[in-house]
Coordinates of C-alpha atoms in Angstrom, one line a residue:
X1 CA 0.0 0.0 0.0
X2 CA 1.0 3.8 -0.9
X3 CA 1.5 6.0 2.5
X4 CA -1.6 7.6 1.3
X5 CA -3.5 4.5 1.6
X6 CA -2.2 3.8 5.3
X7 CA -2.7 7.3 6.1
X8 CA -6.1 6.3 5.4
X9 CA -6.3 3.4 7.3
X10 CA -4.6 5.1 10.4
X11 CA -7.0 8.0 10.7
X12 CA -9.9 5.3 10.6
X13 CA -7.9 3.1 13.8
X14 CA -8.1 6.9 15.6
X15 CA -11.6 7.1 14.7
X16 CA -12.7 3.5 16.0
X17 CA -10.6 4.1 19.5
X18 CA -11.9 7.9 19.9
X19 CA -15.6 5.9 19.1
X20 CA -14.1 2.9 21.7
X21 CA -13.5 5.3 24.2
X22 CA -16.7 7.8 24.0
X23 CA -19.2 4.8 24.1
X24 CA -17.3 2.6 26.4
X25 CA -17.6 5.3 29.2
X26 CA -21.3 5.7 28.2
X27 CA -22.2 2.0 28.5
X28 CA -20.5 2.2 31.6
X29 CA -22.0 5.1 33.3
X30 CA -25.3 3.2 32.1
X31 CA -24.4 0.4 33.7
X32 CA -23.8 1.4 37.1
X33 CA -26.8 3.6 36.9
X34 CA -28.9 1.2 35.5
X35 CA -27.5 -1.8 37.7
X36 CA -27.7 -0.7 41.2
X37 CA -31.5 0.4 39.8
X38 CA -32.4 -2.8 39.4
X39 CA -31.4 -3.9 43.1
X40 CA -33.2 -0.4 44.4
X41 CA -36.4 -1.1 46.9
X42 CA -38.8 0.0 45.0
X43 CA -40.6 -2.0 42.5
X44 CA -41.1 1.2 40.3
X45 CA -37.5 2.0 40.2
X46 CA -36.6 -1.9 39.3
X47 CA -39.2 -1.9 36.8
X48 CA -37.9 0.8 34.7
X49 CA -34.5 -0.2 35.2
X50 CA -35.9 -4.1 34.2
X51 CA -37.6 -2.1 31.6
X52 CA -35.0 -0.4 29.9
X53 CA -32.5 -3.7 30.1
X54 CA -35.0 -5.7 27.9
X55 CA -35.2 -3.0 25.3
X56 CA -32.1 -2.3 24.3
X57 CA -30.7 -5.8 24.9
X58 CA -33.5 -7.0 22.8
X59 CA -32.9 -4.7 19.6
X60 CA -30.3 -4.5 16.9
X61 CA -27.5 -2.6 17.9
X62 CA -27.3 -1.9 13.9
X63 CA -31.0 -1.0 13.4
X64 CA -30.3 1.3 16.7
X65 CA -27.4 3.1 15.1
X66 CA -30.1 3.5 12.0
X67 CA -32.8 4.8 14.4
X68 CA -30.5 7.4 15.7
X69 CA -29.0 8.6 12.8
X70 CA -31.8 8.9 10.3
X71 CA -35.2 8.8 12.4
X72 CA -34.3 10.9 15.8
X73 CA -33.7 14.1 13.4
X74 CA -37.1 13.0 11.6
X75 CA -39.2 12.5 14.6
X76 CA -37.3 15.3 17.2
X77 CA -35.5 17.3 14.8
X78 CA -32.0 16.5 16.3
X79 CA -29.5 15.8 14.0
X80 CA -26.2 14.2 15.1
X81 CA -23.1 13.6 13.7
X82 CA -22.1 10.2 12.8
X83 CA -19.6 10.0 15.9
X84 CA -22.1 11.1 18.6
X85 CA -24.6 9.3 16.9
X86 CA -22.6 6.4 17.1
X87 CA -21.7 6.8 20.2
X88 CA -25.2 7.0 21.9
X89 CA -26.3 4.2 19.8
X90 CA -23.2 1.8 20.8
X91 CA -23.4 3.3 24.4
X92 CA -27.1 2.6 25.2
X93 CA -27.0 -0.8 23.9
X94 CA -23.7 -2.6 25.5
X95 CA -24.9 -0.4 28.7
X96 CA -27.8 -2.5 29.0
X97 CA -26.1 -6.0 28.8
X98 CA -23.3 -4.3 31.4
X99 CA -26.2 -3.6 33.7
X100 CA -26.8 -7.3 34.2
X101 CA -23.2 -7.4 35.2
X102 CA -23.5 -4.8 37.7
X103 CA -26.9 -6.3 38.8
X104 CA -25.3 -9.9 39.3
X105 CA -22.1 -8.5 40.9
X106 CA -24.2 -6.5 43.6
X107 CA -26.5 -9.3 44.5
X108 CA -23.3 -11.7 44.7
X109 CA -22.2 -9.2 47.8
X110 CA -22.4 -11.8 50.9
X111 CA -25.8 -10.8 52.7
X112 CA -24.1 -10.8 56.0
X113 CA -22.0 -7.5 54.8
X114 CA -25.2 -6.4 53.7
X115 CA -26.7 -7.2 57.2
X116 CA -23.3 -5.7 59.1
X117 CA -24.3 -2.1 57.2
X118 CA -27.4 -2.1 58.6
X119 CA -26.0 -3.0 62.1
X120 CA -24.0 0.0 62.0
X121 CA -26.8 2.3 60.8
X122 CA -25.4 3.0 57.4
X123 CA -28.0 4.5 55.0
X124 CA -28.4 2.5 51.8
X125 CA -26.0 5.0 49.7
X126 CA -23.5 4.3 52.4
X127 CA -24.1 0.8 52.3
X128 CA -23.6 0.4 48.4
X129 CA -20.5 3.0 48.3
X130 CA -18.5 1.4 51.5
X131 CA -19.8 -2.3 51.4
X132 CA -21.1 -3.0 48.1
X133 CA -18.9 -1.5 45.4
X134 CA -15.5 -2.1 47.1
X135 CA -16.6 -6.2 46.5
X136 CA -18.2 -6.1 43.7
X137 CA -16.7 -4.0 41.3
X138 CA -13.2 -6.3 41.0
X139 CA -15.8 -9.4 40.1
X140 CA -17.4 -7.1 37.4
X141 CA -13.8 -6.6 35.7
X142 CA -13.6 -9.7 33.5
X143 CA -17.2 -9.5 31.8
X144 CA -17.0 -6.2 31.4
X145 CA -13.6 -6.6 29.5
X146 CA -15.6 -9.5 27.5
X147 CA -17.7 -6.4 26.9
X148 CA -15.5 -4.3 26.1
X149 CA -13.9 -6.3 23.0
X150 CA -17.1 -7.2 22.1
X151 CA -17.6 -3.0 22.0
X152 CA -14.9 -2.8 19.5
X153 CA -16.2 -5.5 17.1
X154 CA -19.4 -3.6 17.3
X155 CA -17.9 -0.1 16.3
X156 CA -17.7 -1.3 12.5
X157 CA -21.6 -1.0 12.4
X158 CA -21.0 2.7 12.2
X159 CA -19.8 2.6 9.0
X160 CA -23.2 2.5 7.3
X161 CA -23.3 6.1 8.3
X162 CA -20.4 6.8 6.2
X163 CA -18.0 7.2 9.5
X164 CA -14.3 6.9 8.5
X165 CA -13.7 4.2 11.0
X166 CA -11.2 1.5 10.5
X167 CA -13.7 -0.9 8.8
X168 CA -15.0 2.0 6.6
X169 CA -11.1 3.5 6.0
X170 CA -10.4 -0.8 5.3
X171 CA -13.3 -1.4 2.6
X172 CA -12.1 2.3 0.7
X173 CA -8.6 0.6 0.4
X174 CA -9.8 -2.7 -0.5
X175 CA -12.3 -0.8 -3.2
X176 CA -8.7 1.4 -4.1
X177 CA -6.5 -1.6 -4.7
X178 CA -9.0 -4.6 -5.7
X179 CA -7.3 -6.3 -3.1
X180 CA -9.3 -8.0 -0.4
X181 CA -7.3 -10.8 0.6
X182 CA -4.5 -8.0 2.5
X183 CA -6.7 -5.6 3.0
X184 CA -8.7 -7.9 5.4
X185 CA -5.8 -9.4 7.0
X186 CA -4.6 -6.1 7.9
X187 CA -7.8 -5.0 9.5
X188 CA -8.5 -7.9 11.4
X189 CA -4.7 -8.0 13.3
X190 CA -5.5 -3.9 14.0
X191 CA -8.6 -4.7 15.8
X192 CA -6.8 -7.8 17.4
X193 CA -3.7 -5.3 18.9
X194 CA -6.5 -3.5 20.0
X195 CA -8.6 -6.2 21.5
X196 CA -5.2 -7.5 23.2
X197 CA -4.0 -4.1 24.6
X198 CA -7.5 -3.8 26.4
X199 CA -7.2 -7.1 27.8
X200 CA -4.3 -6.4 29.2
X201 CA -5.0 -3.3 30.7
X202 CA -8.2 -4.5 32.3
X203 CA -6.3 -7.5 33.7
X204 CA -4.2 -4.7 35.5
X205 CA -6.8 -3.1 37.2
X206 CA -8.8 -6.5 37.8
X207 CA -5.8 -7.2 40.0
X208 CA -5.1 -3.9 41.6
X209 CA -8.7 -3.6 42.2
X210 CA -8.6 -7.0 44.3
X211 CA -5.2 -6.1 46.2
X212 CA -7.2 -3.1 47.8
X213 CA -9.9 -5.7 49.2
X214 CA -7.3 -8.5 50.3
X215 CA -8.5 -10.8 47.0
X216 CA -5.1 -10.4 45.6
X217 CA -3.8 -14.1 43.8
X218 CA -1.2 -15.6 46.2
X219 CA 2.3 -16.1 44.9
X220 CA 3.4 -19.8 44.4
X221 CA 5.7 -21.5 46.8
X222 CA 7.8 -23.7 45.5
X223 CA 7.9 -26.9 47.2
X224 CA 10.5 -27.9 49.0
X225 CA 11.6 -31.8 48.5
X226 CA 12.8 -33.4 51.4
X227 CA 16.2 -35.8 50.7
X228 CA 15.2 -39.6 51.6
X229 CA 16.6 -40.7 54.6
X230 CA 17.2 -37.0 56.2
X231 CA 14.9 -37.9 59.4
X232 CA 12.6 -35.4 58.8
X233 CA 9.1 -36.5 59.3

């Protein structure tokens, strides 16, 4: 390829991460919102929250990035670019499957901490900020870097708004060179990279996340092999 070509392809990589990033801290500021909802006390407030889970986990997160970007302007006159529109699309949608991870993570909480809270007359915000969260949010790191990946494998859908991302910047190359074969390859060991860096990084925090709660892995010991005949027992 020409350095024209892969200037190309690079300015759609910045796209997809700046689209990563953007509806990544969406989803998860829907998450939390919409997770400890759906453990509130009142049925009206679980409802909604139960409400709003089925929705958007039951739609196409393609058809949703259609209903943004070409019925919201026709039915509420707001018109969005393709990155915002992307982004809320993308950020509603994997923000409802990480609320069942919050959910699940929070009711996983031993009830006895639960029960010491209200021993010590903590309000229910006190309860979820000093008890809850600490203990749950380390278990929520591996789904939600499952989710995460699968977040970047769903920012290609934005390219049938046009958006220069890397799948749209991979498919003007391929159309450039009539080459599909290279093209392809390339694309998919970008969005691997990327899929591996995130890993990595979320496996970092997992564990510094469980050091500060005393889950932190234990180091193996090697074992010590005791001579035959050394009269230890």
């Amino acid at each position: 390829m020409t350095s024209g070509l892969w200037e190309l392809v690079l300015r759609g990589v910045w796209v997809t991460v700046q689209l990563l990033v953007l509806s990544g801290l969406l989803a998860a500021a829907v998450s939390f919102v919409v997770g400890v909802a759906r453990t509130h006390r009142l049925w009206f407030v679980r409802f909604l929250a139960g409400f709003y889970t089925e929705v958007f986990r039951g739609t196409s997160a393609l058809v949703m990035i259609f209903w943004v970007f070409f019925v919201l302007p026709i039915a509420f006159g707001w018109q969005l670019v393709p990155l915002w529109a992307g982004t809320l699309a993308l950020g509603l949608t994997y923000g409802a499957y990480g609320s069942e991870i919050v959910r699940g993570a929070l009711v996983a909480v031993d009830p006895a901490q639960k029960e010491a809270g209200i021993a010590l007359s903590f309000t229910p915000w006190q309860r979820m900020r000093l008890i809850l969260l600490p203990q749950a949010v380390p278990e929520m790191i591996p789904p939600f870097s499952n989710l995460l990946v699968e977040l970047l494998k769903g920012t290609a859908l934005v390219s049938v708004m046009g958006m220069g991302d890397l799948a749209f910047s991979g498919n003007l190359v391929r159309l450039a060179l009539q080459e599909s074969a290279e093209i392809y390859t390339y694309i998919l060991l970008i969005y691997f990279v990327i899929a591996f860096l995130l890993t990595r990084v979320m496996r970092g925090l997992e564990k510094n996340l469980k050091a500060r709660v005393g889950k932190a892995p234990r180091k193996k010991t090697a074992a010590v092999r005791v001579p035959e005949g050394s009269g230890v027992a």
